[in-house]
PDB file of C-alpha atoms in Angstrom:
ATOM      1  CA  MET N   1     -12.906  10.826 -15.251  1.00 38.00           C
ATOM      2  CA  SER N   2     -11.610   7.156 -14.709  1.00 45.00           C
ATOM      3  CA  GLY N   3     -14.239   4.369 -12.935  1.00 50.00           C
ATOM      4  CA  PRO N   4     -14.136   3.171  -8.734  1.00 51.00           C
ATOM      5  CA  GLY N   5     -10.608   0.966  -8.816  1.00 67.00           C
ATOM      6  CA  ASP N   6      -9.339   1.334 -12.101  1.00 87.00           C
ATOM      7  CA  VAL N   7      -6.135   1.836 -11.418  1.00 94.00           C
ATOM      8  CA  PRO N   8      -3.470   3.184 -14.159  1.00 93.00           C
ATOM      9  CA  PRO N   9      -1.657   0.553 -15.786  1.00 93.00           C
ATOM     10  CA  GLU N  10       1.911   2.777 -14.751  1.00 94.00           C
ATOM     11  CA  ILE N  11       0.754   2.299 -11.722  1.00 96.00           C
ATOM     12  CA  LEU N  12       0.522  -1.077 -11.048  1.00 95.00           C
ATOM     13  CA  ASP N  13       4.144  -1.422 -13.560  1.00 96.00           C
ATOM     14  CA  ARG N  14       6.131  -0.190 -10.998  1.00 97.00           C
ATOM     15  CA  LEU N  15       4.186  -2.398  -8.153  1.00 97.00           C
ATOM     16  CA  ARG N  16       4.171  -5.344  -9.204  1.00 96.00           C
ATOM     17  CA  PRO N  17       8.208  -5.783  -9.286  1.00 96.00           C
ATOM     18  CA  ILE N  18       8.490  -4.987  -5.816  1.00 96.00           C
ATOM     19  CA  CYS N  19       5.112  -6.771  -4.834  1.00 97.00           C
ATOM     20  CA  ARG N  20       7.001 -10.404  -6.650  1.00 95.00           C
ATOM     21  CA  GLY N  21       9.961  -9.829  -4.592  1.00 94.00           C
ATOM     22  CA  LEU N  22       8.540 -10.523  -1.684  1.00 97.00           C
ATOM     23  CA  PRO N  23       8.506 -14.636  -0.994  1.00 97.00           C
ATOM     24  CA  GLU N  24       5.062 -16.003  -1.381  1.00 97.00           C
ATOM     25  CA  ALA N  25       3.621 -12.984  -1.710  1.00 97.00           C
ATOM     26  CA  TYR N  26       0.383 -12.757  -4.726  1.00 97.00           C
ATOM     27  CA  GLU N  27      -1.447 -10.768  -6.816  1.00 96.00           C
ATOM     28  CA  GLU N  28      -5.313 -10.358  -6.930  1.00 95.00           C
ATOM     29  CA  PRO N  29      -8.652  -8.501  -7.366  1.00 93.00           C
ATOM     30  CA  ALA N  30      -9.818  -6.711  -4.090  1.00 92.00           C
ATOM     31  CA  TRP N  31     -13.082  -5.899  -4.075  1.00 88.00           C
ATOM     32  CA  ILE N  32     -11.837  -2.040  -5.471  1.00 91.00           C
ATOM     33  CA  GLY N  33      -8.995  -2.037  -7.456  1.00 94.00           C
ATOM     34  CA  VAL N  34      -6.295  -5.051  -6.958  1.00 96.00           C
ATOM     35  CA  ARG N  35      -3.870  -5.837  -3.723  1.00 96.00           C
ATOM     36  CA  TRP N  36      -1.335  -8.238  -3.468  1.00 98.00           C
ATOM     37  CA  ARG N  37      -0.975 -10.748  -0.288  1.00 98.00           C
ATOM     38  CA  ILE N  38       1.194 -12.599   2.022  1.00 98.00           C
ATOM     39  CA  ARG N  39      -1.301 -16.598   3.022  1.00 96.00           C
ATOM     40  CA  THR N  40      -4.892 -14.352   4.019  1.00 96.00           C
ATOM     41  CA  ARG N  41      -3.523 -10.727   4.863  1.00 97.00           C
ATOM     42  CA  THR N  42      -3.027  -8.054   2.519  1.00 97.00           C
ATOM     43  CA  ILE N  43       0.397  -6.151   2.111  1.00 97.00           C
ATOM     44  CA  ALA N  44      -0.541  -3.358  -0.667  1.00 98.00           C
ATOM     45  CA  HIS N  45      -3.716  -2.292  -2.027  1.00 97.00           C
ATOM     46  CA  VAL N  46      -4.437  -0.087  -4.579  1.00 97.00           C
ATOM     47  CA  TYR N  47      -7.261   1.380  -5.928  1.00 94.00           C
ATOM     48  CA  THR N  48      -9.219   4.482  -7.120  1.00 92.00           C
ATOM     49  CA  PRO N  49     -11.297   5.414  -4.566  1.00 90.00           C
ATOM     50  CA  ASP N  50     -14.996   6.875  -5.247  1.00 86.00           C
ATOM     51  CA  PRO N  51     -14.295  10.085  -3.492  1.00 86.00           C
ATOM     52  CA  GLU N  52     -18.258  11.274  -3.949  1.00 85.00           C
ATOM     53  CA  ARG N  53     -19.296   7.444  -2.057  1.00 86.00           C
ATOM     54  CA  PHE N  54     -15.780   8.203  -0.240  1.00 83.00           C
ATOM     55  CA  PRO N  55     -15.839  11.765   1.434  1.00 83.00           C
ATOM     56  CA  VAL N  56     -11.410  11.190   3.010  1.00 83.00           C
ATOM     57  CA  TYR N  57     -10.281  11.134  -0.301  1.00 85.00           C
ATOM     58  CA  ALA N  58     -11.968  14.221  -1.763  1.00 86.00           C
ATOM     59  CA  ARG N  59      -8.660  16.480  -1.223  1.00 86.00           C
ATOM     60  CA  TYR N  60      -6.623  14.910  -3.299  1.00 86.00           C
ATOM     61  CA  VAL N  61      -9.201  14.864  -6.198  1.00 86.00           C
ATOM     62  CA  VAL N  62      -6.799  16.515  -9.211  1.00 78.00           C
ATOM     63  CA  ASP N  63      -8.626  18.586 -11.615  1.00 79.00           C
ATOM     64  CA  GLY N  64     -11.752  16.464 -10.581  1.00 82.00           C
ATOM     65  CA  GLU N  65      -9.326  13.134 -11.353  1.00 86.00           C
ATOM     66  CA  ALA N  66      -9.525  11.210  -7.951  1.00 88.00           C
ATOM     67  CA  PRO N  67      -6.280  10.058  -6.713  1.00 92.00           C
ATOM     68  CA  THR N  68      -4.647   7.271  -6.565  1.00 94.00           C
ATOM     69  CA  VAL N  69      -4.055   5.031  -3.535  1.00 95.00           C
ATOM     70  CA  MET N  70      -2.221   2.383  -1.744  1.00 97.00           C
ATOM     71  CA  THR N  71      -3.127   1.772   1.972  1.00 97.00           C
ATOM     72  CA  PHE N  72      -0.218  -1.061   3.618  1.00 98.00           C
ATOM     73  CA  ARG N  73       1.319  -2.256   7.138  1.00 97.00           C
ATOM     74  CA  VAL N  74       3.009   0.023   9.326  1.00 96.00           C
ATOM     75  CA  PRO N  75       4.812  -0.586  12.475  1.00 92.00           C
ATOM     76  CA  VAL N  76       2.750   1.215  15.185  1.00 90.00           C
ATOM     77  CA  ASP N  77       5.683   3.025  16.125  1.00 91.00           C
ATOM     78  CA  ASP N  78       6.376   4.799  12.960  1.00 93.00           C
ATOM     79  CA  LEU N  79       2.476   5.396  12.431  1.00 93.00           C
ATOM     80  CA  LEU N  80       2.520   8.996  13.371  1.00 93.00           C
ATOM     81  CA  GLY N  81       6.228   9.738  12.220  1.00 95.00           C
ATOM     82  CA  LEU N  82       5.047   8.960   8.677  1.00 96.00           C
ATOM     83  CA  THR N  83       1.120  10.635   8.522  1.00 95.00           C
ATOM     84  CA  ALA N  84       2.607  13.406  10.425  1.00 94.00           C
ATOM     85  CA  ARG N  85       4.716  14.298   7.771  1.00 89.00           C
ATOM     86  CA  GLY N  86       1.489  14.580   5.257  1.00 93.00           C
ATOM     87  CA  PHE N  87       1.328  14.839   1.608  1.00 93.00           C
ATOM     88  CA  PRO N  88       0.799  11.831   0.208  1.00 95.00           C
ATOM     89  CA  PHE N  89       0.989   9.595   3.114  1.00 96.00           C
ATOM     90  CA  PHE N  90      -2.195   9.757   5.626  1.00 94.00           C
ATOM     91  CA  ARG N  91      -3.162   7.396   8.014  1.00 94.00           C
ATOM     92  CA  ALA N  92      -5.936   5.328   6.776  1.00 90.00           C
ATOM     93  CA  PRO N  93      -9.734   5.576   8.368  1.00 83.00           C
ATOM     94  CA  TRP N  94      -9.677   1.720   9.883  1.00 86.00           C
ATOM     95  CA  GLY N  95      -7.037  -0.634  11.343  1.00 89.00           C
ATOM     96  CA  ASP N  96      -4.811   0.164  14.112  1.00 90.00           C
ATOM     97  CA  ASN N  97      -1.586   0.283  11.511  1.00 95.00           C
ATOM     98  CA  VAL N  98      -2.888   1.610   8.848  1.00 96.00           C
ATOM     99  CA  ALA N  99      -1.714   4.185   6.522  1.00 97.00           C
ATOM    100  CA  ALA N 100      -3.046   4.769   3.050  1.00 95.00           C
ATOM    101  CA  ALA N 101       0.140   7.101  -0.099  1.00 96.00           C
ATOM    102  CA  VAL N 102      -1.282   9.168  -3.252  1.00 95.00           C
ATOM    103  CA  LEU N 103       0.653   7.461  -6.519  1.00 96.00           C
ATOM    104  CA  GLY N 104       1.439   9.627  -8.366  1.00 93.00           C
ATOM    105  CA  ASP N 105       4.120  11.375 -11.237  1.00 92.00           C
ATOM    106  CA  HIS N 106       5.532  12.526  -7.689  1.00 93.00           C
ATOM    107  CA  THR N 107       6.527   8.840  -6.016  1.00 96.00           C
ATOM    108  CA  ASP N 108       9.702   8.202  -4.366  1.00 97.00           C
ATOM    109  CA  TRP N 109       9.028   3.937  -5.997  1.00 97.00           C
ATOM    110  CA  THR N 110      12.346   3.720  -3.183  1.00 95.00           C
ATOM    111  CA  GLU N 111      10.709   4.708  -0.392  1.00 96.00           C
ATOM    112  CA  ILE N 112       7.784   2.911  -1.672  1.00 97.00           C
ATOM    113  CA  THR N 113       9.468  -0.049  -1.954  1.00 96.00           C
ATOM    114  CA  GLU N 114      10.444   0.604   1.813  1.00 95.00           C
ATOM    115  CA  LEU N 115       7.273   0.961   2.753  1.00 97.00           C
ATOM    116  CA  ILE N 116       5.931  -2.225   1.564  1.00 97.00           C
ATOM    117  CA  THR N 117       8.598  -4.046   2.550  1.00 96.00           C
ATOM    118  CA  ASP N 118       7.929  -3.418   5.459  1.00 95.00           C
ATOM    119  CA  SER N 119       4.516  -4.095   5.474  1.00 97.00           C
ATOM    120  CA  TYR N 120       4.924  -8.020   4.078  1.00 97.00           C
ATOM    121  CA  CYS N 121       7.712  -8.391   7.650  1.00 95.00           C
ATOM    122  CA  GLU N 122       4.499  -7.310   9.421  1.00 95.00           C
ATOM    123  CA  LEU N 123       2.005  -9.722   8.325  1.00 97.00           C
ATOM    124  CA  ALA N 124       4.113 -12.768   6.517  1.00 97.00           C
ATOM    125  CA  PRO N 125       5.675 -15.662   9.167  1.00 97.00           C
ATOM    126  CA  LYS N 126       9.063 -15.056  10.031  1.00 95.00           C
ATOM    127  CA  PHE N 127      11.099 -17.598   8.715  1.00 95.00           C
ATOM    128  CA  LEU N 128       9.164 -15.709   5.150  1.00 96.00           C
ATOM    129  CA  VAL N 129      10.773 -13.006   6.944  1.00 95.00           C
ATOM    130  CA  ALA N 130      14.327 -14.060   7.847  1.00 93.00           C
ATOM    131  CA  ARG N 131      13.957 -14.174   3.911  1.00 94.00           C
ATOM    132  CA  VAL N 132      13.970 -10.203   3.242  1.00 92.00           C
ATOM    133  CA  ALA N 133      15.246  -9.322   6.367  1.00 60.00           C
ATOM    134  CA  PRO N 134      19.052  -8.845   7.635  1.00 63.00           C
ATOM    135  CA  ALA N 135      19.644 -10.793   9.969  1.00 56.00           C
ATOM    136  CA  PRO N 136      20.440  -8.600  14.004  1.00 58.00           C
ATOM    137  CA  PRO N 137      22.972  -9.134  14.745  1.00 59.00           C
ATOM    138  CA  SER N 138      24.820 -11.882  17.143  1.00 55.00           C
ATOM    139  CA  SER N 139      26.040 -11.225  20.108  1.00 51.00           C
TER     140      SER N 139
END
């Protein structure tokens, strides 16, 4: 079993280009795992939690291996719709608009790209969001 916080390189290889494509986003080590931020706000945080220390993750252990989890922000109106589907999504045990996804072979990377982009748009200054989000139709 890998130690808490160890993120498989193949997961990081998928997440890095997604996050690097967001204006002014940057990567840094977190207290556990790796996170991507805009200014001082965390867009996405990926880690391998210790299910014994954090029992909320115990149900996602497969063959004795702790899951690789990514937390991210979701517009409040979309949180229930995303997490009600169940695996691989669930509501993080903290924050009003924080969801988590178990990452692995089953991951739909197109959906993860959209979710990270939405998380960025929740947290970034509007002038940066305008560089990623399509402009609203003019009246």
